[in-house]
Amino acid sequence: MDAPHETVRRGRGRPRKFEREPALEIAVRVFWQRGYEATGVAELREAMGGMPSASFYQLFGSKAELFAEAIAHYRATYGRALDPLTDETLDPKEAVRRTLSRSIAMQTDKEHPLGCMMVLAAPISDSDDPVYQMVAERRDITRSRVLDRVRQAIAEGALPPGTDAEAMAGLVYGFLMGISTQARDGVPAETMQRSADALLALWGHRAETVVADNRAKQ
């Protein structure tokens, strides 16, 4: 089935077709690079090959509606770097390790804008803004999934029983969100990967230390 498109007459020549999916991918990259607030409809239309205003609104409804679609498209493509968090075949530490490694690789790939769209494209003017809330909800899902993995690690004994799950999850989530600014600032992927390895080394080290202490007391 052909993708939805809008046809525009061009003088006596053949009508030009604006296909929805390619236009959506362009919108993702513009929002990703510029951010929601800094991106205007005129800029989006120009990036889409000079799409007429009527065609834009007929295809996407509004800038906010287009952004919502762009977020969904991003999550289903580039955002799959986070998929290990929900992969039940992986143990918690490996799930987090793969998530960090894949996120670093994706966010430093120069084939598209650097960083994470969920971090860089969100409006910042008003936390009550529905567009802001939409992005914040996506980030909260990621935060919750990290926390679930930490709690699983505690329950399975990979982390000590007294581990502060919220604090440990905050370390991992904070690092994950910080990849964006480091990528934009030109920090090499190799450097960030070493930082991720150091963070995960704390995970195993703490558990091994507690196990050794418990054995010594027996």
PDB file of C-alpha atoms in Angstrom:
ATOM      1  CA  MET A   1       0.000   0.000   0.000  1.00  0.00           C
ATOM      2  CA  ASP A   2       1.417   3.374  -0.996  1.00  0.00           C
ATOM      3  CA  ALA A   3       2.249   5.876   1.734  1.00  0.00           C
ATOM      4  CA  PRO A   4      -0.240   8.752   2.118  1.00  0.00           C
ATOM      5  CA  HIS A   5       0.763  11.800   0.129  1.00  0.00           C
ATOM      6  CA  GLU A   6      -0.427  15.228  -0.904  1.00  0.00           C
ATOM      7  CA  THR A   7      -0.409  16.235  -4.554  1.00  0.00           C
ATOM      8  CA  VAL A   8       0.462  19.802  -5.539  1.00  0.00           C
ATOM      9  CA  ARG A   9      -0.020  21.271  -9.016  1.00  0.00           C
ATOM     10  CA  ARG A  10       3.112  22.749 -10.580  1.00  0.00           C
ATOM     11  CA  GLY A  11       2.088  24.874 -13.530  1.00  0.00           C
ATOM     12  CA  ARG A  12       1.587  22.743 -16.644  1.00  0.00           C
ATOM     13  CA  GLY A  13       3.995  20.040 -15.471  1.00  0.00           C
ATOM     14  CA  ARG A  14       3.231  16.894 -13.562  1.00  0.00           C
ATOM     15  CA  PRO A  15       1.848  17.399 -10.055  1.00  0.00           C
ATOM     16  CA  ARG A  16       4.372  17.016  -7.261  1.00  0.00           C
ATOM     17  CA  LYS A  17       3.730  14.423  -4.579  1.00  0.00           C
ATOM     18  CA  PHE A  18       4.717  14.938  -0.965  1.00  0.00           C
ATOM     19  CA  GLU A  19       4.922  11.536   0.695  1.00  0.00           C
ATOM     20  CA  ARG A  20       4.200  11.373   4.372  1.00  0.00           C
ATOM     21  CA  GLU A  21       6.897   8.997   5.640  1.00  0.00           C
ATOM     22  CA  PRO A  22       9.897  10.764   4.081  1.00  0.00           C
ATOM     23  CA  ALA A  23       8.499  14.090   5.298  1.00  0.00           C
ATOM     24  CA  LEU A  24       8.130  12.666   8.804  1.00  0.00           C
ATOM     25  CA  GLU A  25      11.751  11.494   8.825  1.00  0.00           C
ATOM     26  CA  ILE A  26      12.834  14.987   7.797  1.00  0.00           C
ATOM     27  CA  ALA A  27      10.755  16.473  10.616  1.00  0.00           C
ATOM     28  CA  VAL A  28      12.390  14.133  13.127  1.00  0.00           C
ATOM     29  CA  ARG A  29      15.832  15.350  12.127  1.00  0.00           C
ATOM     30  CA  VAL A  30      14.873  19.026  12.149  1.00  0.00           C
ATOM     31  CA  PHE A  31      13.280  18.817  15.605  1.00  0.00           C
ATOM     32  CA  TRP A  32      16.201  16.698  16.821  1.00  0.00           C
ATOM     33  CA  GLN A  33      18.761  19.233  15.653  1.00  0.00           C
ATOM     34  CA  ARG A  34      16.926  22.467  16.424  1.00  0.00           C
ATOM     35  CA  GLY A  35      14.474  21.610  19.193  1.00  0.00           C
ATOM     36  CA  TYR A  36      10.710  22.041  19.232  1.00  0.00           C
ATOM     37  CA  GLU A  37      10.565  25.695  20.251  1.00  0.00           C
ATOM     38  CA  ALA A  38      13.251  26.890  17.836  1.00  0.00           C
ATOM     39  CA  THR A  39      11.678  25.122  14.864  1.00  0.00           C
ATOM     40  CA  GLY A  40       8.987  26.936  12.911  1.00  0.00           C
ATOM     41  CA  VAL A  41       6.469  25.546  10.454  1.00  0.00           C
ATOM     42  CA  ALA A  42       8.117  27.504   7.635  1.00  0.00           C
ATOM     43  CA  GLU A  43      11.451  25.843   8.411  1.00  0.00           C
ATOM     44  CA  LEU A  44       9.829  22.413   8.434  1.00  0.00           C
ATOM     45  CA  ARG A  45       8.064  23.034   5.138  1.00  0.00           C
ATOM     46  CA  GLU A  46      11.306  24.241   3.547  1.00  0.00           C
ATOM     47  CA  ALA A  47      13.211  21.185   4.782  1.00  0.00           C
ATOM     48  CA  MET A  48      10.482  18.996   3.301  1.00  0.00           C
ATOM     49  CA  GLY A  49      11.244  20.384  -0.148  1.00  0.00           C
ATOM     50  CA  GLY A  50       9.135  23.502  -0.125  1.00  0.00           C
ATOM     51  CA  MET A  51       5.903  21.850   0.947  1.00  0.00           C
ATOM     52  CA  PRO A  52       2.979  24.299   0.621  1.00  0.00           C
ATOM     53  CA  SER A  53       1.309  25.373   3.843  1.00  0.00           C
ATOM     54  CA  ALA A  54      -1.992  23.754   2.875  1.00  0.00           C
ATOM     55  CA  SER A  55      -0.271  20.438   2.220  1.00  0.00           C
ATOM     56  CA  PHE A  56       1.579  20.592   5.540  1.00  0.00           C
ATOM     57  CA  TYR A  57      -1.562  21.124   7.584  1.00  0.00           C
ATOM     58  CA  GLN A  58      -3.509  18.553   5.596  1.00  0.00           C
ATOM     59  CA  LEU A  59      -0.825  15.899   6.192  1.00  0.00           C
ATOM     60  CA  PHE A  60       0.114  16.685   9.785  1.00  0.00           C
ATOM     61  CA  GLY A  61      -2.568  18.914  11.310  1.00  0.00           C
ATOM     62  CA  SER A  62      -0.267  21.195  13.288  1.00  0.00           C
ATOM     63  CA  LYS A  63       3.319  21.568  14.452  1.00  0.00           C
ATOM     64  CA  ALA A  64       2.448  19.972  17.810  1.00  0.00           C
ATOM     65  CA  GLU A  65       0.733  17.013  16.147  1.00  0.00           C
ATOM     66  CA  LEU A  66       3.705  16.557  13.840  1.00  0.00           C
ATOM     67  CA  PHE A  67       6.044  16.631  16.827  1.00  0.00           C
ATOM     68  CA  ALA A  68       3.999  13.897  18.519  1.00  0.00           C
ATOM     69  CA  GLU A  69       4.360  11.757  15.399  1.00  0.00           C
ATOM     70  CA  ALA A  70       8.063  12.573  15.227  1.00  0.00           C
ATOM     71  CA  ILE A  71       8.526  11.413  18.813  1.00  0.00           C
ATOM     72  CA  ALA A  72       6.767   8.116  18.064  1.00  0.00           C
ATOM     73  CA  HIS A  73       8.819   7.641  14.900  1.00  0.00           C
ATOM     74  CA  TYR A  74      12.054   8.384  16.767  1.00  0.00           C
ATOM     75  CA  ARG A  75      11.223   5.901  19.516  1.00  0.00           C
ATOM     76  CA  ALA A  76      10.429   3.174  16.963  1.00  0.00           C
ATOM     77  CA  THR A  77      13.720   3.705  15.116  1.00  0.00           C
ATOM     78  CA  TYR A  78      16.650   5.492  16.751  1.00  0.00           C
ATOM     79  CA  GLY A  79      15.158   5.058  20.220  1.00  0.00           C
ATOM     80  CA  ARG A  80      15.461   1.284  19.997  1.00  0.00           C
ATOM     81  CA  ALA A  81      18.857   1.734  21.616  1.00  0.00           C
ATOM     82  CA  LEU A  82      16.849   1.497  24.845  1.00  0.00           C
ATOM     83  CA  ASP A  83      15.300  -1.882  23.998  1.00  0.00           C
ATOM     84  CA  PRO A  84      17.713  -3.936  26.157  1.00  0.00           C
ATOM     85  CA  LEU A  85      16.019  -2.501  29.240  1.00  0.00           C
ATOM     86  CA  THR A  86      12.928  -4.574  28.444  1.00  0.00           C
ATOM     87  CA  ASP A  87      14.721  -7.655  27.100  1.00  0.00           C
ATOM     88  CA  GLU A  88      13.845 -10.358  29.619  1.00  0.00           C
ATOM     89  CA  THR A  89      16.585 -12.661  28.328  1.00  0.00           C
ATOM     90  CA  LEU A  90      19.223 -10.296  29.728  1.00  0.00           C
ATOM     91  CA  ASP A  91      20.238 -10.020  33.353  1.00  0.00           C
ATOM     92  CA  PRO A  92      19.860  -6.507  34.832  1.00  0.00           C
ATOM     93  CA  LYS A  93      23.509  -5.458  34.595  1.00  0.00           C
ATOM     94  CA  GLU A  94      23.850  -6.682  31.003  1.00  0.00           C
ATOM     95  CA  ALA A  95      20.603  -4.936  30.060  1.00  0.00           C
ATOM     96  CA  VAL A  96      21.924  -1.654  31.450  1.00  0.00           C
ATOM     97  CA  ARG A  97      25.353  -2.183  29.876  1.00  0.00           C
ATOM     98  CA  ARG A  98      23.882  -2.760  26.427  1.00  0.00           C
ATOM     99  CA  THR A  99      21.517   0.180  26.806  1.00  0.00           C
ATOM    100  CA  LEU A 100      24.362   2.547  27.651  1.00  0.00           C
ATOM    101  CA  SER A 101      26.641   1.187  24.910  1.00  0.00           C
ATOM    102  CA  ARG A 102      23.954   1.308  22.242  1.00  0.00           C
ATOM    103  CA  SER A 103      22.871   4.794  23.323  1.00  0.00           C
ATOM    104  CA  ILE A 104      26.445   6.065  23.124  1.00  0.00           C
ATOM    105  CA  ALA A 105      26.871   4.552  19.660  1.00  0.00           C
ATOM    106  CA  MET A 106      23.559   5.949  18.375  1.00  0.00           C
ATOM    107  CA  GLN A 107      23.991   9.421  19.838  1.00  0.00           C
ATOM    108  CA  THR A 108      27.504   9.869  18.438  1.00  0.00           C
ATOM    109  CA  ASP A 109      26.596   8.616  14.949  1.00  0.00           C
ATOM    110  CA  LYS A 110      27.188  11.520  12.558  1.00  0.00           C
ATOM    111  CA  GLU A 111      24.726  10.114  10.024  1.00  0.00           C
ATOM    112  CA  HIS A 112      22.019  11.991  11.935  1.00  0.00           C
ATOM    113  CA  PRO A 113      21.880  14.781  14.565  1.00  0.00           C
ATOM    114  CA  LEU A 114      23.987  14.057  17.630  1.00  0.00           C
ATOM    115  CA  GLY A 115      22.497  13.374  21.042  1.00  0.00           C
ATOM    116  CA  CYS A 116      19.017  12.198  21.996  1.00  0.00           C
ATOM    117  CA  MET A 117      15.862  13.812  20.651  1.00  0.00           C
ATOM    118  CA  MET A 118      14.041  13.089  23.921  1.00  0.00           C
ATOM    119  CA  VAL A 119      16.546  15.293  25.740  1.00  0.00           C
ATOM    120  CA  LEU A 120      17.378  17.972  23.195  1.00  0.00           C
ATOM    121  CA  ALA A 121      14.102  18.628  21.365  1.00  0.00           C
ATOM    122  CA  ALA A 122      11.734  19.066  24.303  1.00  0.00           C
ATOM    123  CA  PRO A 123      10.248  22.512  24.960  1.00  0.00           C
ATOM    124  CA  ILE A 124      11.570  24.075  28.144  1.00  0.00           C
ATOM    125  CA  SER A 125       9.343  27.110  28.608  1.00  0.00           C
ATOM    126  CA  ASP A 126       6.477  25.575  30.589  1.00  0.00           C
ATOM    127  CA  SER A 127       6.274  22.222  32.369  1.00  0.00           C
ATOM    128  CA  ASP A 128       2.477  22.384  31.974  1.00  0.00           C
ATOM    129  CA  ASP A 129       2.800  22.520  28.196  1.00  0.00           C
ATOM    130  CA  PRO A 130       1.184  19.365  26.699  1.00  0.00           C
ATOM    131  CA  VAL A 131       4.135  19.009  24.324  1.00  0.00           C
ATOM    132  CA  TYR A 132       6.583  19.148  27.231  1.00  0.00           C
ATOM    133  CA  GLN A 133       4.505  16.628  29.169  1.00  0.00           C
ATOM    134  CA  MET A 134       4.491  14.270  26.201  1.00  0.00           C
ATOM    135  CA  VAL A 135       8.292  14.149  26.136  1.00  0.00           C
ATOM    136  CA  ALA A 136       8.561  14.066  29.932  1.00  0.00           C
ATOM    137  CA  GLU A 137       6.271  11.028  29.999  1.00  0.00           C
ATOM    138  CA  ARG A 138       8.556   9.212  27.569  1.00  0.00           C
ATOM    139  CA  ARG A 139      11.577  10.026  29.718  1.00  0.00           C
ATOM    140  CA  ASP A 140       9.721   8.875  32.833  1.00  0.00           C
ATOM    141  CA  ILE A 141       9.091   5.507  31.187  1.00  0.00           C
ATOM    142  CA  THR A 142      12.830   5.113  30.635  1.00  0.00           C
ATOM    143  CA  ARG A 143      13.570   6.153  34.219  1.00  0.00           C
ATOM    144  CA  SER A 144      11.065   3.599  35.519  1.00  0.00           C
ATOM    145  CA  ARG A 145      12.560   0.834  33.412  1.00  0.00           C
ATOM    146  CA  VAL A 146      16.022   1.553  34.764  1.00  0.00           C
ATOM    147  CA  LEU A 147      14.625   1.467  38.300  1.00  0.00           C
ATOM    148  CA  ASP A 148      12.892  -1.843  37.585  1.00  0.00           C
ATOM    149  CA  ARG A 149      16.209  -3.326  36.488  1.00  0.00           C
ATOM    150  CA  VAL A 150      17.988  -2.103  39.611  1.00  0.00           C
ATOM    151  CA  ARG A 151      15.257  -3.565  41.838  1.00  0.00           C
ATOM    152  CA  GLN A 152      15.522  -6.840  39.937  1.00  0.00           C
ATOM    153  CA  ALA A 153      19.281  -6.892  40.550  1.00  0.00           C
ATOM    154  CA  ILE A 154      18.699  -6.370  44.283  1.00  0.00           C
ATOM    155  CA  ALA A 155      16.073  -9.107  44.394  1.00  0.00           C
ATOM    156  CA  GLU A 156      18.363 -11.545  42.587  1.00  0.00           C
ATOM    157  CA  GLY A 157      21.365 -10.754  44.767  1.00  0.00           C
ATOM    158  CA  ALA A 158      23.402  -9.017  42.074  1.00  0.00           C
ATOM    159  CA  LEU A 159      23.265  -5.891  44.243  1.00  0.00           C
ATOM    160  CA  PRO A 160      23.324  -5.881  48.075  1.00  0.00           C
ATOM    161  CA  PRO A 161      19.963  -5.929  49.903  1.00  0.00           C
ATOM    162  CA  GLY A 162      20.650  -2.493  51.380  1.00  0.00           C
ATOM    163  CA  THR A 163      21.257  -0.841  48.029  1.00  0.00           C
ATOM    164  CA  ASP A 164      19.312   2.393  47.551  1.00  0.00           C
ATOM    165  CA  ALA A 165      17.466   1.480  44.366  1.00  0.00           C
ATOM    166  CA  GLU A 166      16.370   5.046  43.622  1.00  0.00           C
ATOM    167  CA  ALA A 167      19.912   6.345  44.030  1.00  0.00           C
ATOM    168  CA  MET A 168      21.484   3.633  41.887  1.00  0.00           C
ATOM    169  CA  ALA A 169      18.857   4.087  39.191  1.00  0.00           C
ATOM    170  CA  GLY A 170      19.471   7.836  39.346  1.00  0.00           C
ATOM    171  CA  LEU A 171      23.162   7.316  38.627  1.00  0.00           C
ATOM    172  CA  VAL A 172      22.414   5.203  35.572  1.00  0.00           C
ATOM    173  CA  TYR A 173      19.570   7.392  34.307  1.00  0.00           C
ATOM    174  CA  GLY A 174      21.577  10.579  34.881  1.00  0.00           C
ATOM    175  CA  PHE A 175      24.457   9.182  32.862  1.00  0.00           C
ATOM    176  CA  LEU A 176      22.064   8.084  30.110  1.00  0.00           C
ATOM    177  CA  MET A 177      20.542  11.560  29.825  1.00  0.00           C
ATOM    178  CA  GLY A 178      23.976  13.194  29.942  1.00  0.00           C
ATOM    179  CA  ILE A 179      25.167  11.379  26.831  1.00  0.00           C
ATOM    180  CA  SER A 180      23.324  13.987  24.729  1.00  0.00           C
ATOM    181  CA  THR A 181      25.274  17.032  25.893  1.00  0.00           C
ATOM    182  CA  GLN A 182      28.565  15.154  25.766  1.00  0.00           C
ATOM    183  CA  ALA A 183      27.840  14.042  22.202  1.00  0.00           C
ATOM    184  CA  ARG A 184      26.994  17.596  21.154  1.00  0.00           C
ATOM    185  CA  ASP A 185      30.167  18.850  22.864  1.00  0.00           C
ATOM    186  CA  GLY A 186      32.278  16.421  20.860  1.00  0.00           C
ATOM    187  CA  VAL A 187      33.239  13.998  23.615  1.00  0.00           C
ATOM    188  CA  PRO A 188      34.411  10.825  21.810  1.00  0.00           C
ATOM    189  CA  ALA A 189      32.277   7.700  22.049  1.00  0.00           C
ATOM    190  CA  GLU A 190      35.304   5.806  23.384  1.00  0.00           C
ATOM    191  CA  THR A 191      35.602   8.213  26.315  1.00  0.00           C
ATOM    192  CA  MET A 192      31.928   7.910  27.186  1.00  0.00           C
ATOM    193  CA  GLN A 193      32.144   4.127  26.931  1.00  0.00           C
ATOM    194  CA  ARG A 194      34.985   4.101  29.465  1.00  0.00           C
ATOM    195  CA  SER A 195      32.822   6.216  31.762  1.00  0.00           C
ATOM    196  CA  ALA A 196      29.945   3.752  31.349  1.00  0.00           C
ATOM    197  CA  ASP A 197      32.277   0.875  32.153  1.00  0.00           C
ATOM    198  CA  ALA A 198      33.436   2.677  35.299  1.00  0.00           C
ATOM    199  CA  LEU A 199      29.827   3.212  36.372  1.00  0.00           C
ATOM    200  CA  LEU A 200      28.974  -0.447  35.872  1.00  0.00           C
ATOM    201  CA  ALA A 201      32.137  -1.523  37.691  1.00  0.00           C
ATOM    202  CA  LEU A 202      30.655   0.093  40.803  1.00  0.00           C
ATOM    203  CA  TRP A 203      27.605  -2.136  40.386  1.00  0.00           C
ATOM    204  CA  GLY A 204      29.592  -5.354  40.557  1.00  0.00           C
ATOM    205  CA  HIS A 205      32.183  -4.121  43.036  1.00  0.00           C
ATOM    206  CA  ARG A 206      29.620  -3.187  45.665  1.00  0.00           C
ATOM    207  CA  ALA A 207      27.879  -6.551  45.445  1.00  0.00           C
ATOM    208  CA  GLU A 208      31.153  -8.510  45.661  1.00  0.00           C
ATOM    209  CA  THR A 209      32.288  -6.450  48.634  1.00  0.00           C
ATOM    210  CA  VAL A 210      29.119  -7.153  50.590  1.00  0.00           C
ATOM    211  CA  VAL A 211      29.284 -10.875  49.793  1.00  0.00           C
ATOM    212  CA  ALA A 212      32.922 -10.992  50.961  1.00  0.00           C
ATOM    213  CA  ASP A 213      32.063  -9.100  54.177  1.00  0.00           C
ATOM    214  CA  ASN A 214      29.181 -11.477  54.928  1.00  0.00           C
ATOM    215  CA  ARG A 215      31.394 -14.515  54.437  1.00  0.00           C
ATOM    216  CA  ALA A 216      34.056 -13.032  56.718  1.00  0.00           C
ATOM    217  CA  LYS A 217      31.479 -12.667  59.496  1.00  0.00           C
ATOM    218  CA  GLN A 218      30.353 -16.290  59.270  1.00  0.00           C
TER     219      GLN A 218
END
